[in-house]
């Protein structure tokens, strides 16, 4: 069974997946998602799963369950660009591609590449930059395939301990790898990485594993022991 639940007391800007068994062969995600904008006084939830400059999605296809999270680069605000537009559009596009079955479970970079290419070809101009993390659970093989670009990322928690985690990608301090679309006059000046630069991993998962994807809004502010304390509260959920 697949469910999406609002879990308001959980850590900020995160998407969680706990593994369950649907039959003797397939695994499935039971998910809880939450997020809080950077300005609590304006804590208005935008259309879709978008919180502040962060956006996320949870999508199910017959072959896999997919989690995604992205963090819009706030520096665009200085140029009159809403940073959430890029991250939100990227995640919505990736979500649609998954639901349409236009992906290979073992290739999450392909989801990111296809989503980014659609943004580049969009007739409606879209400016901005974003980090991105895509996590795919192949239900039949019981393997998790991941692609992480920048300083968003994931943790896999088993038995109260972190057993897998993403590697942060930074060009230099406070400048993560990112996908970008710049105005013509700024092309070659604005930092922009290829989706192929994403760090990719694949590994087996087990029933009961908790998979957490989040932006640096979580990882920069909560050390592992605090995150694990919060996740312990999910035992009876």
Short mmCIF file of C-alpha atoms in Angstrom, two decimals:
data_model
loop_
_atom_site.label_atom_id
_atom_site.label_comp_id
_atom_site.label_asym_id
_atom_site.label_seq_id
_atom_site.Cartn_x
_atom_site.Cartn_y
_atom_site.Cartn_z
CA UNK A 1 0.00 0.00 0.00
CA UNK A 2 1.27 3.47 -0.86
CA UNK A 3 0.28 6.53 1.11
CA UNK A 4 1.36 10.14 1.35
CA UNK A 5 0.88 11.65 4.80
CA UNK A 6 1.33 15.13 6.21
CA UNK A 7 3.59 14.84 9.25
CA UNK A 8 3.91 18.35 10.62
CA UNK A 9 6.26 17.74 13.57
CA UNK A 10 8.97 16.13 11.52
CA UNK A 11 12.23 17.87 10.63
CA UNK A 12 12.03 20.69 8.09
CA UNK A 13 12.11 20.30 4.33
CA UNK A 14 12.31 16.53 4.11
CA UNK A 15 10.70 13.62 2.32
CA UNK A 16 10.73 10.23 4.02
CA UNK A 17 10.16 6.71 2.78
CA UNK A 18 9.89 3.61 4.94
CA UNK A 19 10.04 0.23 3.22
CA UNK A 20 7.23 -2.31 3.46
CA UNK A 21 6.52 -5.54 1.61
CA UNK A 22 3.62 -5.70 -0.82
CA UNK A 23 3.95 -9.42 -1.53
CA UNK A 24 6.60 -12.14 -1.38
CA UNK A 25 8.78 -10.36 -3.93
CA UNK A 26 8.14 -6.62 -4.16
CA UNK A 27 9.06 -3.84 -1.76
CA UNK A 28 7.16 -0.56 -1.58
CA UNK A 29 7.49 2.84 0.07
CA UNK A 30 5.15 4.12 2.73
CA UNK A 31 5.92 7.83 2.77
CA UNK A 32 5.60 10.84 5.02
CA UNK A 33 6.44 14.30 3.73
CA UNK A 34 6.73 17.71 5.28
CA UNK A 35 8.32 21.10 4.81
CA UNK A 36 8.42 24.56 6.24
CA UNK A 37 9.14 27.81 4.42
CA UNK A 38 12.08 29.96 5.48
CA UNK A 39 9.72 32.71 6.62
CA UNK A 40 7.20 31.27 9.08
CA UNK A 41 5.20 34.50 9.05
CA UNK A 42 4.51 33.91 5.36
CA UNK A 43 4.18 30.16 5.73
CA UNK A 44 1.90 29.75 2.72
CA UNK A 45 2.11 26.41 0.96
CA UNK A 46 2.54 27.01 -2.76
CA UNK A 47 0.89 24.87 -5.38
CA UNK A 48 2.54 21.46 -5.36
CA UNK A 49 5.03 20.30 -2.78
CA UNK A 50 7.07 23.50 -2.63
CA UNK A 51 8.29 25.09 0.60
CA UNK A 52 10.19 28.36 0.45
CA UNK A 53 12.83 27.83 -2.23
CA UNK A 54 12.65 24.04 -1.75
CA UNK A 55 10.48 21.61 -3.69
CA UNK A 56 9.94 17.87 -3.56
CA UNK A 57 7.85 15.06 -4.98
CA UNK A 58 6.85 11.47 -4.28
CA UNK A 59 5.80 9.42 -7.32
CA UNK A 60 4.78 5.81 -7.87
CA UNK A 61 5.06 3.72 -11.01
CA UNK A 62 4.46 0.01 -11.41
CA UNK A 63 8.21 -0.66 -11.47
CA UNK A 64 9.47 1.75 -8.83
CA UNK A 65 8.80 4.40 -6.21
CA UNK A 66 10.66 7.69 -6.61
CA UNK A 67 11.52 10.53 -4.22
CA UNK A 68 12.91 13.87 -5.36
CA UNK A 69 13.99 17.09 -3.65
CA UNK A 70 15.48 20.33 -4.97
CA UNK A 71 16.63 23.63 -3.47
CA UNK A 72 16.34 26.82 -5.52
CA UNK A 73 19.42 29.07 -5.37
CA UNK A 74 18.38 32.12 -3.37
CA UNK A 75 20.83 34.49 -5.05
CA UNK A 76 18.45 34.86 -7.99
CA UNK A 77 16.18 36.91 -5.75
CA UNK A 78 18.63 39.82 -6.11
CA UNK A 79 17.76 39.88 -9.84
CA UNK A 80 14.01 39.83 -9.33
CA UNK A 81 13.68 36.07 -9.94
CA UNK A 82 11.69 33.85 -7.57
CA UNK A 83 14.12 30.96 -6.80
CA UNK A 84 11.26 28.56 -6.06
CA UNK A 85 10.00 28.69 -9.65
CA UNK A 86 12.99 26.75 -10.99
CA UNK A 87 13.13 24.11 -8.25
CA UNK A 88 9.36 23.65 -8.24
CA UNK A 89 9.09 23.34 -12.02
CA UNK A 90 12.01 20.89 -12.13
CA UNK A 91 10.45 18.62 -9.51
CA UNK A 92 6.98 18.74 -11.08
CA UNK A 93 8.49 17.83 -14.44
CA UNK A 94 10.45 14.91 -12.99
CA UNK A 95 7.33 13.72 -11.16
CA UNK A 96 5.32 13.73 -14.39
CA UNK A 97 8.03 11.80 -16.24
CA UNK A 98 7.97 9.12 -13.55
CA UNK A 99 4.18 8.83 -13.55
CA UNK A 100 4.24 8.51 -17.35
CA UNK A 101 6.80 5.73 -17.09
CA UNK A 102 9.43 7.65 -19.03
CA UNK A 103 12.37 6.48 -16.94
CA UNK A 104 14.59 3.50 -16.15
CA UNK A 105 14.66 2.65 -12.42
CA UNK A 106 18.40 1.99 -12.45
CA UNK A 107 19.12 5.39 -14.02
CA UNK A 108 17.91 8.27 -11.81
CA UNK A 109 20.32 10.62 -13.62
CA UNK A 110 18.14 10.02 -16.69
CA UNK A 111 15.11 11.41 -14.84
CA UNK A 112 17.08 14.52 -13.89
CA UNK A 113 18.46 14.92 -17.41
CA UNK A 114 15.05 14.58 -19.08
CA UNK A 115 13.44 17.00 -16.63
CA UNK A 116 16.18 19.59 -17.08
CA UNK A 117 16.05 19.29 -20.89
CA UNK A 118 12.32 19.99 -20.83
CA UNK A 119 12.97 23.16 -18.84
CA UNK A 120 15.59 24.27 -21.36
CA UNK A 121 13.12 23.73 -24.20
CA UNK A 122 10.18 25.38 -22.45
CA UNK A 123 8.55 28.10 -24.55
CA UNK A 124 7.84 30.07 -21.38
CA UNK A 125 11.12 31.63 -20.18
CA UNK A 126 12.29 30.23 -16.85
CA UNK A 127 15.36 31.55 -15.05
CA UNK A 128 17.06 30.15 -11.97
CA UNK A 129 19.23 27.44 -10.51
CA UNK A 130 18.70 24.46 -8.26
CA UNK A 131 20.39 21.55 -6.58
CA UNK A 132 18.61 18.21 -6.96
CA UNK A 133 18.47 14.71 -5.51
CA UNK A 134 16.53 11.80 -7.04
CA UNK A 135 16.12 8.45 -5.23
CA UNK A 136 14.53 5.45 -6.98
CA UNK A 137 13.42 2.26 -5.23
CA UNK A 138 13.31 -0.63 -7.71
CA UNK A 139 10.62 -2.72 -6.04
CA UNK A 140 11.50 -6.03 -7.65
CA UNK A 141 15.30 -5.96 -7.26
CA UNK A 142 15.10 -4.33 -3.80
CA UNK A 143 17.82 -1.88 -4.83
CA UNK A 144 17.97 1.86 -4.31
CA UNK A 145 19.39 3.96 -7.15
CA UNK A 146 20.33 7.56 -6.40
CA UNK A 147 21.53 10.70 -8.17
CA UNK A 148 22.60 13.73 -6.18
CA UNK A 149 23.73 17.06 -7.62
CA UNK A 150 24.86 19.66 -5.08
CA UNK A 151 24.22 19.84 -1.36
CA UNK A 152 20.74 18.33 -1.17
CA UNK A 153 20.93 14.61 -0.46
CA UNK A 154 19.67 11.49 1.31
CA UNK A 155 20.19 9.23 4.30
CA UNK A 156 19.25 5.57 4.67
CA UNK A 157 18.59 4.64 8.30
CA UNK A 158 18.50 1.01 9.45
CA UNK A 159 18.04 -0.06 13.05
CA UNK A 160 18.51 3.49 14.27
CA UNK A 161 21.82 4.00 12.45
CA UNK A 162 22.81 5.71 9.21
CA UNK A 163 23.98 2.99 6.79
CA UNK A 164 24.11 4.98 3.53
CA UNK A 165 24.37 8.68 2.74
CA UNK A 166 24.96 10.97 -0.22
CA UNK A 167 28.17 12.91 -0.79
CA UNK A 168 27.87 16.69 -0.93
CA UNK A 169 29.09 18.33 -4.13
CA UNK A 170 30.59 21.81 -3.81
CA UNK A 171 32.65 23.87 -6.23
CA UNK A 172 33.80 25.89 -3.23
CA UNK A 173 32.31 27.11 0.06
CA UNK A 174 28.58 27.81 -0.17
CA UNK A 175 28.59 27.14 -3.92
CA UNK A 176 27.08 23.72 -4.60
CA UNK A 177 26.82 21.99 -7.95
CA UNK A 178 23.57 23.12 -9.59
CA UNK A 179 21.42 23.05 -12.70
CA UNK A 180 20.82 26.52 -14.15
CA UNK A 181 19.04 28.48 -16.82
CA UNK A 182 20.48 31.96 -17.33
CA UNK A 183 19.40 34.84 -19.58
CA UNK A 184 21.28 34.93 -22.90
CA UNK A 185 23.48 37.82 -21.81
CA UNK A 186 24.63 35.85 -18.75
CA UNK A 187 25.31 32.49 -20.37
CA UNK A 188 28.82 31.34 -19.58
CA UNK A 189 28.88 33.58 -16.51
CA UNK A 190 26.22 31.88 -14.36
CA UNK A 191 27.43 28.63 -12.83
CA UNK A 192 25.73 25.64 -14.46
CA UNK A 193 26.54 21.94 -14.15
CA UNK A 194 25.41 19.03 -16.29
CA UNK A 195 23.00 16.47 -14.81
CA UNK A 196 25.67 13.91 -15.70
CA UNK A 197 27.85 15.46 -12.99
CA UNK A 198 25.47 14.09 -10.34
CA UNK A 199 26.97 11.58 -7.93
CA UNK A 200 25.29 8.20 -8.52
CA UNK A 201 25.05 5.15 -6.25
CA UNK A 202 23.18 1.84 -6.15
CA UNK A 203 22.79 -0.51 -3.20
CA UNK A 204 20.44 -3.05 -1.64
CA UNK A 205 17.83 -2.01 0.91
CA UNK A 206 15.94 -3.99 3.53
CA UNK A 207 12.42 -4.01 4.90
CA UNK A 208 12.02 -1.32 7.54
CA UNK A 209 14.74 0.94 6.16
CA UNK A 210 13.96 4.65 6.37
CA UNK A 211 15.01 6.75 3.38
CA UNK A 212 15.22 10.48 3.98
CA UNK A 213 15.81 13.04 1.24
CA UNK A 214 16.30 16.68 2.15
CA UNK A 215 17.96 19.96 1.21
CA UNK A 216 20.81 21.62 3.07
CA UNK A 217 18.10 23.34 5.10
CA UNK A 218 18.03 20.12 7.09
CA UNK A 219 21.59 18.83 6.84
CA UNK A 220 23.22 22.20 7.68
CA UNK A 221 21.11 22.65 10.80
CA UNK A 222 20.57 19.19 12.30
CA UNK A 223 23.39 16.73 13.00
CA UNK A 224 22.75 13.01 12.55
CA UNK A 225 21.94 12.35 16.20
CA UNK A 226 19.11 14.91 16.15
CA UNK A 227 17.69 13.53 12.91
CA UNK A 228 17.80 9.99 14.32
CA UNK A 229 15.97 11.16 17.45
CA UNK A 230 13.14 12.47 15.29
CA UNK A 231 13.01 9.34 13.15
CA UNK A 232 12.61 7.16 16.22
CA UNK A 233 9.16 8.71 16.64
CA UNK A 234 8.06 7.00 13.40
CA UNK A 235 8.22 3.50 14.89
CA UNK A 236 4.50 3.33 15.64
CA UNK A 237 3.34 5.27 12.58
#
